[in-house]
CSV table of C-alpha atoms in Angstrom, one decimal:
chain,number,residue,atom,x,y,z
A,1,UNK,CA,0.0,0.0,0.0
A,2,UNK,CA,2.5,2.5,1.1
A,3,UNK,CA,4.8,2.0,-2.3
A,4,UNK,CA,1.3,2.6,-4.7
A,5,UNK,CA,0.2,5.0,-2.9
A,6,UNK,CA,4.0,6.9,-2.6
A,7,UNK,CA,4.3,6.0,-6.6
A,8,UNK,CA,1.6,7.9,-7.9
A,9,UNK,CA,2.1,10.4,-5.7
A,10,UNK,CA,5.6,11.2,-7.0
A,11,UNK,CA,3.9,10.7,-10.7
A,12,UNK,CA,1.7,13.3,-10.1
A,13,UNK,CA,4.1,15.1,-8.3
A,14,UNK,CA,6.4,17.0,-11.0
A,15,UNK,CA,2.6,18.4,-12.5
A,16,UNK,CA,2.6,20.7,-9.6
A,17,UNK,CA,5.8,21.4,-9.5
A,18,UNK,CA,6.9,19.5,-6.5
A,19,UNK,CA,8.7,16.4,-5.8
A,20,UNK,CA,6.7,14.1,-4.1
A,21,UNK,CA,2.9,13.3,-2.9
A,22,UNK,CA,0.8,11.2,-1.5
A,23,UNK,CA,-2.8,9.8,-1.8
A,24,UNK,CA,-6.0,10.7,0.8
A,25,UNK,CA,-9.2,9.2,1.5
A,26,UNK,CA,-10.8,12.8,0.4
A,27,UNK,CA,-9.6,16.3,-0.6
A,28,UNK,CA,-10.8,17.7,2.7
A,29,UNK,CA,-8.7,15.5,4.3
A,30,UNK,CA,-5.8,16.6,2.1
A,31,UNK,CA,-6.4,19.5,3.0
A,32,UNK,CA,-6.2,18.6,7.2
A,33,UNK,CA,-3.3,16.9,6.5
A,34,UNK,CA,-1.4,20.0,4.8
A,35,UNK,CA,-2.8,22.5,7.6
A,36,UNK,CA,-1.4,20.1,10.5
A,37,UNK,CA,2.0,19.8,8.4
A,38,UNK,CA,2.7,23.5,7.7
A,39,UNK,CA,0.9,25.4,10.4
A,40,UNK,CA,0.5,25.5,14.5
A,41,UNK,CA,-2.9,25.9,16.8
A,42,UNK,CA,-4.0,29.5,16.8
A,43,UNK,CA,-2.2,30.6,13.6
A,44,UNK,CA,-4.0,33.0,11.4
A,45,UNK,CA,-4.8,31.5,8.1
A,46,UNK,CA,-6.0,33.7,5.5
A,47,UNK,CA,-8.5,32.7,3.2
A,48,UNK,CA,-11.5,33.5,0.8
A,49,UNK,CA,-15.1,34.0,1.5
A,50,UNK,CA,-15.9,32.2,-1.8
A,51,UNK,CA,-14.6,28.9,-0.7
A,52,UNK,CA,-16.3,25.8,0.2
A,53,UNK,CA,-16.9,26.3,3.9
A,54,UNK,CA,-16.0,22.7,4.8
A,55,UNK,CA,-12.0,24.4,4.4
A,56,UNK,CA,-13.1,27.2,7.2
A,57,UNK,CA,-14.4,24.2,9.3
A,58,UNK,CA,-11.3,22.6,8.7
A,59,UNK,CA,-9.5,25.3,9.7
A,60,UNK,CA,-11.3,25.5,12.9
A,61,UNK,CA,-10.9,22.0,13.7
A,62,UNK,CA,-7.3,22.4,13.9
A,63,UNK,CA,-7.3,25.0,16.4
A,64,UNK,CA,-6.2,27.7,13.8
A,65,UNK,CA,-7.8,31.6,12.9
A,66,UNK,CA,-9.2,31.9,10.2
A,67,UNK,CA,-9.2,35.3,8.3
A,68,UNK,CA,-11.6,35.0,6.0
A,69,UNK,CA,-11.6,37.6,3.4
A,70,UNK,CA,-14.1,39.2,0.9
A,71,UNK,CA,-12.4,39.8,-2.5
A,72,UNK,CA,-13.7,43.0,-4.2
A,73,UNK,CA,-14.4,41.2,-7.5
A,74,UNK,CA,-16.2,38.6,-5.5
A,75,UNK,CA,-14.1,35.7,-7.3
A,76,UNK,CA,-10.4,35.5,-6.3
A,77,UNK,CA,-8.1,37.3,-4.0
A,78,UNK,CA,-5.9,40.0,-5.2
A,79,UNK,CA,-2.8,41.8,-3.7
A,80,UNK,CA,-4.4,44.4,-2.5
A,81,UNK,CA,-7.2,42.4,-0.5
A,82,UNK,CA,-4.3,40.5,0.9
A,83,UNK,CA,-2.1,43.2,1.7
A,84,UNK,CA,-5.4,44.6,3.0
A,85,UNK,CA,-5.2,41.8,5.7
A,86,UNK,CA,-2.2,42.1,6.6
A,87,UNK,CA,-2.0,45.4,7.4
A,88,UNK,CA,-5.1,44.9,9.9
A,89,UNK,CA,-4.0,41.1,11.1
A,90,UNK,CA,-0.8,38.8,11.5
A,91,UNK,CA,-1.0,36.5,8.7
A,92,UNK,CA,0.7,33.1,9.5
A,93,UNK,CA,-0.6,31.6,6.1
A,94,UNK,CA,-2.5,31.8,3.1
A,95,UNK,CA,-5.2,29.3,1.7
A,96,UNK,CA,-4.8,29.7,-1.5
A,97,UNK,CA,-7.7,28.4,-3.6
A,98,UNK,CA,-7.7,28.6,-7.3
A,99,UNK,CA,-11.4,28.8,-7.7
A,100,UNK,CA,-13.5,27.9,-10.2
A,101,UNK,CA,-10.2,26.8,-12.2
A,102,UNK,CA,-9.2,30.4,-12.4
A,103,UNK,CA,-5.9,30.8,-11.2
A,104,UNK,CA,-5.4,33.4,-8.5
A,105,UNK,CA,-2.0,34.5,-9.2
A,106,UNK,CA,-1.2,36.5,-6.2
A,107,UNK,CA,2.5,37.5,-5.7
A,108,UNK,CA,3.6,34.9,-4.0
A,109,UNK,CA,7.4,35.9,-3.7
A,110,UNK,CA,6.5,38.9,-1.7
A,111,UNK,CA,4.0,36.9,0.9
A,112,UNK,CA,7.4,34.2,1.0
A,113,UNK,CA,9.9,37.0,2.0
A,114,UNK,CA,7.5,37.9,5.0
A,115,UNK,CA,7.6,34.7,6.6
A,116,UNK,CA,3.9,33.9,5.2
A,117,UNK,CA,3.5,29.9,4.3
A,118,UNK,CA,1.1,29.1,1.6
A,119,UNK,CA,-1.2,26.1,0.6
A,120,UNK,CA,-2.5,26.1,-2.6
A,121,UNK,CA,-5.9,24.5,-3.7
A,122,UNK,CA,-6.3,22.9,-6.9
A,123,UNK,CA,-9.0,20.6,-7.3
A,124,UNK,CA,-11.1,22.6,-9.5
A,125,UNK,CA,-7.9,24.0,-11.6
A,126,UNK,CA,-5.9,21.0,-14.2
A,127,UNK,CA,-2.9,22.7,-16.6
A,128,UNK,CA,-3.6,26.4,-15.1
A,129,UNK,CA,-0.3,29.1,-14.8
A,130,UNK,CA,1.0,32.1,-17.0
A,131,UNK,CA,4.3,32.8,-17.8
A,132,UNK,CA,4.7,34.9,-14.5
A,133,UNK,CA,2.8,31.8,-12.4
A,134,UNK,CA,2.9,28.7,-11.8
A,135,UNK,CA,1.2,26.6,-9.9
A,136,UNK,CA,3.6,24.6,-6.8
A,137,UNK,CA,6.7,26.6,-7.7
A,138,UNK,CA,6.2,28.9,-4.4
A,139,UNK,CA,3.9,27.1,-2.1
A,140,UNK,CA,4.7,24.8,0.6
A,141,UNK,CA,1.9,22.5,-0.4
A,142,UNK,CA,-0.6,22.1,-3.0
A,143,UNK,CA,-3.5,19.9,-1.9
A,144,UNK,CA,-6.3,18.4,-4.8
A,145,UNK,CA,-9.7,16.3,-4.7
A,146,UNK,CA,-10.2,13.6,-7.7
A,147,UNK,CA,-14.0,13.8,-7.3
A,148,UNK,CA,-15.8,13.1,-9.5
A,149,UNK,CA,-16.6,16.5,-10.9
A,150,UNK,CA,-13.1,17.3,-10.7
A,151,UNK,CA,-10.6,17.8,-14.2
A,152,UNK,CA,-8.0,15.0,-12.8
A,153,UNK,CA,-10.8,12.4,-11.2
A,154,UNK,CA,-11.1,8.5,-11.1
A,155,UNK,CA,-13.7,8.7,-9.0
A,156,UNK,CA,-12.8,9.3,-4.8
A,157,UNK,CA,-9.5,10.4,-2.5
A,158,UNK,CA,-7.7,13.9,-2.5
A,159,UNK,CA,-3.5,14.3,-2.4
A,160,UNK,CA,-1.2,16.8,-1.4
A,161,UNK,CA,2.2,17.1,-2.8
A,162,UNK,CA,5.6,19.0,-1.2
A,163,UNK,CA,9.6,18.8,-2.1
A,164,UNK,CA,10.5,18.0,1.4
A,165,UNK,CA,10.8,14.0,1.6
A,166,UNK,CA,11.0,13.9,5.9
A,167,UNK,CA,7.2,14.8,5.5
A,168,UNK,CA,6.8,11.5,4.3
A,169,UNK,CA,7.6,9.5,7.9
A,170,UNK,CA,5.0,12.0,9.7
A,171,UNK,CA,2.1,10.3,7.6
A,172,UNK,CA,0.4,6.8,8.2
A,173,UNK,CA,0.3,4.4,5.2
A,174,UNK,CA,-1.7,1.7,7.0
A,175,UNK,CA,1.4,-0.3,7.4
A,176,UNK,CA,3.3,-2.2,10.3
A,177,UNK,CA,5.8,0.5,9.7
A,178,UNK,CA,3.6,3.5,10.3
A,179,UNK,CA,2.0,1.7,13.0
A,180,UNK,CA,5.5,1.4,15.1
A,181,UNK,CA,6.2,5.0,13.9
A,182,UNK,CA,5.7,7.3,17.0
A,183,UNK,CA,6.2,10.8,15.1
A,184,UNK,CA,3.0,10.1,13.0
A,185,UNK,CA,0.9,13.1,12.3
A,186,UNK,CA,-2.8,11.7,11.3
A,187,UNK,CA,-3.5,8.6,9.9
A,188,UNK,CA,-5.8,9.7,6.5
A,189,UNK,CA,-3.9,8.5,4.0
A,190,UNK,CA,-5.8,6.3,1.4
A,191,UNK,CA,-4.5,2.8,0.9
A,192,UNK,CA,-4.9,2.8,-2.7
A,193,UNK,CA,-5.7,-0.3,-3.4
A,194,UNK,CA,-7.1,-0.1,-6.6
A,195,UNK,CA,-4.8,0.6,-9.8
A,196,UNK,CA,-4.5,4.2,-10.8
A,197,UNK,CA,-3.6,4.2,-14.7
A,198,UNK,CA,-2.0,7.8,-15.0
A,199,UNK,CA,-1.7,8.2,-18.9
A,200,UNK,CA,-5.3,7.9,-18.7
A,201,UNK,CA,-6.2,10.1,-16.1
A,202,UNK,CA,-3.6,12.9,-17.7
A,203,UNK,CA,-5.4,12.3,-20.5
A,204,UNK,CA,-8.8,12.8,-19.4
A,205,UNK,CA,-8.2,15.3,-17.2
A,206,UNK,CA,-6.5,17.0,-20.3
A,207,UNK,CA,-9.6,16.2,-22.8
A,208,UNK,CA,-12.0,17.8,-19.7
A,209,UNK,CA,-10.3,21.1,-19.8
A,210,UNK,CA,-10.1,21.3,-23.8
A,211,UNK,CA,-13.8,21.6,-23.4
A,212,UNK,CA,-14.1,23.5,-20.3
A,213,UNK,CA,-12.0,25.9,-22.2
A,214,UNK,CA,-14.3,25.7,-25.7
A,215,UNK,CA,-17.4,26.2,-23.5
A,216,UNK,CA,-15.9,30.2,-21.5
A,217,UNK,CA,-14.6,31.2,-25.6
A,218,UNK,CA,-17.7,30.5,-26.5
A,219,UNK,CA,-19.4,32.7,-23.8
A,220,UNK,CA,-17.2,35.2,-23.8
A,221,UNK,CA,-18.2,35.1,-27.6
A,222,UNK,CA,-22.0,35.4,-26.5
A,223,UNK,CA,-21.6,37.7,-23.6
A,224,UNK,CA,-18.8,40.1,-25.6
A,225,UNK,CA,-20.1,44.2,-24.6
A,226,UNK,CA,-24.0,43.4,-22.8
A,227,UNK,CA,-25.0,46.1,-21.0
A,228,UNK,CA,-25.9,44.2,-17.9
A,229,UNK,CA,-23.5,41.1,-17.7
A,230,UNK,CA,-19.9,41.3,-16.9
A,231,UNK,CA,-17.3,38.5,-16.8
A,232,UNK,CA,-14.0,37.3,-17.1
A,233,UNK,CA,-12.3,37.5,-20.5
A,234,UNK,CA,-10.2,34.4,-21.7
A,235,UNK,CA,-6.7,35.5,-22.4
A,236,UNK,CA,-3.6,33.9,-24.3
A,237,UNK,CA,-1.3,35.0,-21.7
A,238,UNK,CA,-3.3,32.9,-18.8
A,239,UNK,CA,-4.1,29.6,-18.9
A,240,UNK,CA,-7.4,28.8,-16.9
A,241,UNK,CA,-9.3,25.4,-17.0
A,242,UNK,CA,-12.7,26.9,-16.3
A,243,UNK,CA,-14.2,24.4,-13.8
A,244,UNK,CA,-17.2,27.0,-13.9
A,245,UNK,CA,-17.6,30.5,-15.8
A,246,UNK,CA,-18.3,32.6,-13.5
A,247,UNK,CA,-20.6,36.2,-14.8
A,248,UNK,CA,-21.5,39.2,-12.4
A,249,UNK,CA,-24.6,41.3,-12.7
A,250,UNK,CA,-24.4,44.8,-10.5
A,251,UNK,CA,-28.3,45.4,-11.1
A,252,UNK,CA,-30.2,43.6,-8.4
A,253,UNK,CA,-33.3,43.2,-10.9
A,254,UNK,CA,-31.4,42.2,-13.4
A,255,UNK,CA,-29.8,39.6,-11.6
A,256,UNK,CA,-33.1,38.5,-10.2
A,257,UNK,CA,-34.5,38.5,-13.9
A,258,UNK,CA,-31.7,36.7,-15.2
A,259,UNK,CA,-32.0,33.6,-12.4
A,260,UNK,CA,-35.8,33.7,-13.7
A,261,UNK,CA,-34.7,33.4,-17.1
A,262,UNK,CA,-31.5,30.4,-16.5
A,263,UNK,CA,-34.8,28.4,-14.9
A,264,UNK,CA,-37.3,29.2,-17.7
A,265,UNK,CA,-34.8,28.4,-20.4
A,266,UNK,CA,-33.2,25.0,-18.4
A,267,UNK,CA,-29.3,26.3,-18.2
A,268,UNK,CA,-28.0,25.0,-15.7
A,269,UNK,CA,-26.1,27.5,-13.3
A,270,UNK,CA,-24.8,27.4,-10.1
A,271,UNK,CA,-24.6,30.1,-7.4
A,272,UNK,CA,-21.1,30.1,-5.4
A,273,UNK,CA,-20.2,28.8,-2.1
A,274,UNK,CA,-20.3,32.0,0.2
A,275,UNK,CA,-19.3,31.9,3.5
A,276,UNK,CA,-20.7,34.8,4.4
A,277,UNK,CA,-23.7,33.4,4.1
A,278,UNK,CA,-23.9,31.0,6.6
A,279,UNK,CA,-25.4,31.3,9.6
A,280,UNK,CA,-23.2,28.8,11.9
A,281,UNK,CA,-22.4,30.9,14.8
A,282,UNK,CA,-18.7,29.6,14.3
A,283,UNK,CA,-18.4,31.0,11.6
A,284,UNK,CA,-20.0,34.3,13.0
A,285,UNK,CA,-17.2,34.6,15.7
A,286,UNK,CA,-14.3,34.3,12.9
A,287,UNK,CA,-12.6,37.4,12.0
A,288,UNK,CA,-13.4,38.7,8.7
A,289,UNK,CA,-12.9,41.6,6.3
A,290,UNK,CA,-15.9,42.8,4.3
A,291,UNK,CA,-16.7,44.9,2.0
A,292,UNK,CA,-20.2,45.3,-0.1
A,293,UNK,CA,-19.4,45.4,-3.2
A,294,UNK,CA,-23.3,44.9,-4.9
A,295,UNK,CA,-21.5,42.2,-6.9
A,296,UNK,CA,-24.3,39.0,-7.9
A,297,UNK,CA,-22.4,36.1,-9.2
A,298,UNK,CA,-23.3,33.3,-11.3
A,299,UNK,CA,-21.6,30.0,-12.2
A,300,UNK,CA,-22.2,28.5,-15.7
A,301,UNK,CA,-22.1,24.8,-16.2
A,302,UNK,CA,-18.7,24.2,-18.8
A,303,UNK,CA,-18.6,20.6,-18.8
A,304,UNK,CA,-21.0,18.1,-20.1
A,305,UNK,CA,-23.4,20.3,-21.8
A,306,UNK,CA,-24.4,20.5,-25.4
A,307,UNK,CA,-22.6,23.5,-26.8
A,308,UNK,CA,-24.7,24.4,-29.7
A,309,UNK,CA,-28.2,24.3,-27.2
A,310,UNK,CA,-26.4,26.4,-24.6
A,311,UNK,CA,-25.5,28.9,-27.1
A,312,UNK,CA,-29.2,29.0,-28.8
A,313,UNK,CA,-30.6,29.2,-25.3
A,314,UNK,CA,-28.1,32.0,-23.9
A,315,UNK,CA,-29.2,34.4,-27.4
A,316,UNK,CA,-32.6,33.7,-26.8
A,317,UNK,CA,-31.9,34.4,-22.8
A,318,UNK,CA,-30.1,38.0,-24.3
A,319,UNK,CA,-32.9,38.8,-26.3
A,320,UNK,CA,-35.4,38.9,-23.5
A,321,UNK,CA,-33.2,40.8,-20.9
């Protein structure tokens, strides 16, 4: 168990610019794993309101702060919302998520030089970077989910991945080793049972983001100078995989109007994980920078539709704004 799971975690490794990695039950757990590796209880760990919240409860779990941060274009984090932070907190660590497979290429150098570790999120981002970013090349860890509605998926189990091997003995592999080992950190890895054939999940993942990536030209395409909708523009000098593509509406009718419409006209859309939304009182009692921006965000489906009905049903969708 511990040499499968150790082998395709190296594999997969060198795709995120690190050395080695190992295989998890989940992503979530991944995610515990790397938070218990790189940081210590009541550390402040930066992160985005526009995350899944299962991350801020993982945070919590741990015994860290999180600082959970709005950005101002409601999507990803910039510079300035970070430096924003920093200036009002002490920032231990950044949880860096690259969501909706749009990469959030903060400068990562600078964060580094102040003593600020960062974990970077990937699960919803496959082949993403620019030629000023890439992903792993910075970051302590990066941590991924192969769920099944994830780019690089067969199906279940998360990984993280890091250059430094010692990190290795801290983990349990299910084995009489581990199991004599008294430094061990947490015992989540996945056994792996089960043969991983990597060309083919490259491959797929690679296929999933070629249409991902067809399906936010052809919005932008569609969407390209309407009065109400706003998005991101697909550019040759960043590569994002498009897990979602996200558009913004300012007017509060409008936006209203247009979640009437996405039902009326069966597109399927998504509204984003918030976390200001929730009500948990531990959530509540986090610290937290805010600021209303009147930004409404919607997520549309890039993967497994029908291109040529999604663009006949997002004209006639225009047409009756």
């Amino acid at each position: 168990m511990r040499e499968n799971n150790l082998k395709l975690g190296k594999e997969l490794a060198c795709y995120f610019n690190k050395k080695y990695g190992v295989i998890t039950y989940s992503g979530t757990l991944a995610i515990e794993v790397a938070l218990s590796l790189v940081f210590n209880e009541n550390d402040n760990i930066l992160i985005s309101s526009e995350v899944c919240y299962s991350i801020v409860n993982t945070i919590l779990k741990l015994k860290m702060n999180p600082i959970i941060v709005k950005p101002k274009n409601n999507i990803f984090l910039t510079d300035e919302d970070i430096d924003n932070a920093i200036e009002k907190y002490n920032i231990n660590g950044i949880m860096l998520v690259h969501q909706f497979g749009i990469l959030n290429a903060i400068n990562l150098m600078k964060y580094k030089s102040l003593g600020i570790k960062v974990i970077e999120d990937v699960a919803q981002a496959w082949n993403v970077g620019s030629k000023s970013y890439e992903v792993g090349a910075l970051s302590d860890i990066v941590v991924t989910s192969f769920g099944k509605t994830k780019p690089l998926s067969y199906g279940i189990g998360g990984g993280l991945f890091f250059n430094n091997i010692e990190v290795i003995d801290k983990l349990d592999f299910c084995d009489n080793y581990s199991r004599e080992n008294r430094n061990i950190l947490l015992s989540y890895l996945y056994p792996l049972c089960q043969e991983v054939n990597l060309q083919n999940l490259v491959s797929t993942a690679n296929k999933v983001i070629i249409e991902q990536r067809n399906a936010a030209n052809k919005y932008c395409e569609l969407l390209e100078n309407n009065v109400y909708i706003e998005h991101l523009n697909v550019s040759n000098d960043v590569q994002n995989s498009w897990h979602r593509f996200p558009i913004w509406v300012k007017d509060n009718k409008k936006f209203k109007q247009i979640l009437k419409l996405l039902e009326q006209l069966d597109i399927e859309y998504q509204l984003p994980h918030k976390i200001s939304l929730l009500e948990l009182e531990k959530i509540k009692e986090c610290k937290s920078i805010y600021e209303n921006n009147n930004l409404n965000i919607v997520l549309l489906r890039t993967r497994n539709i029908n291109l040529k009905v999604q663009e006949n049903k997002i004209k006639k969708l225009l047409k009756m704004l």
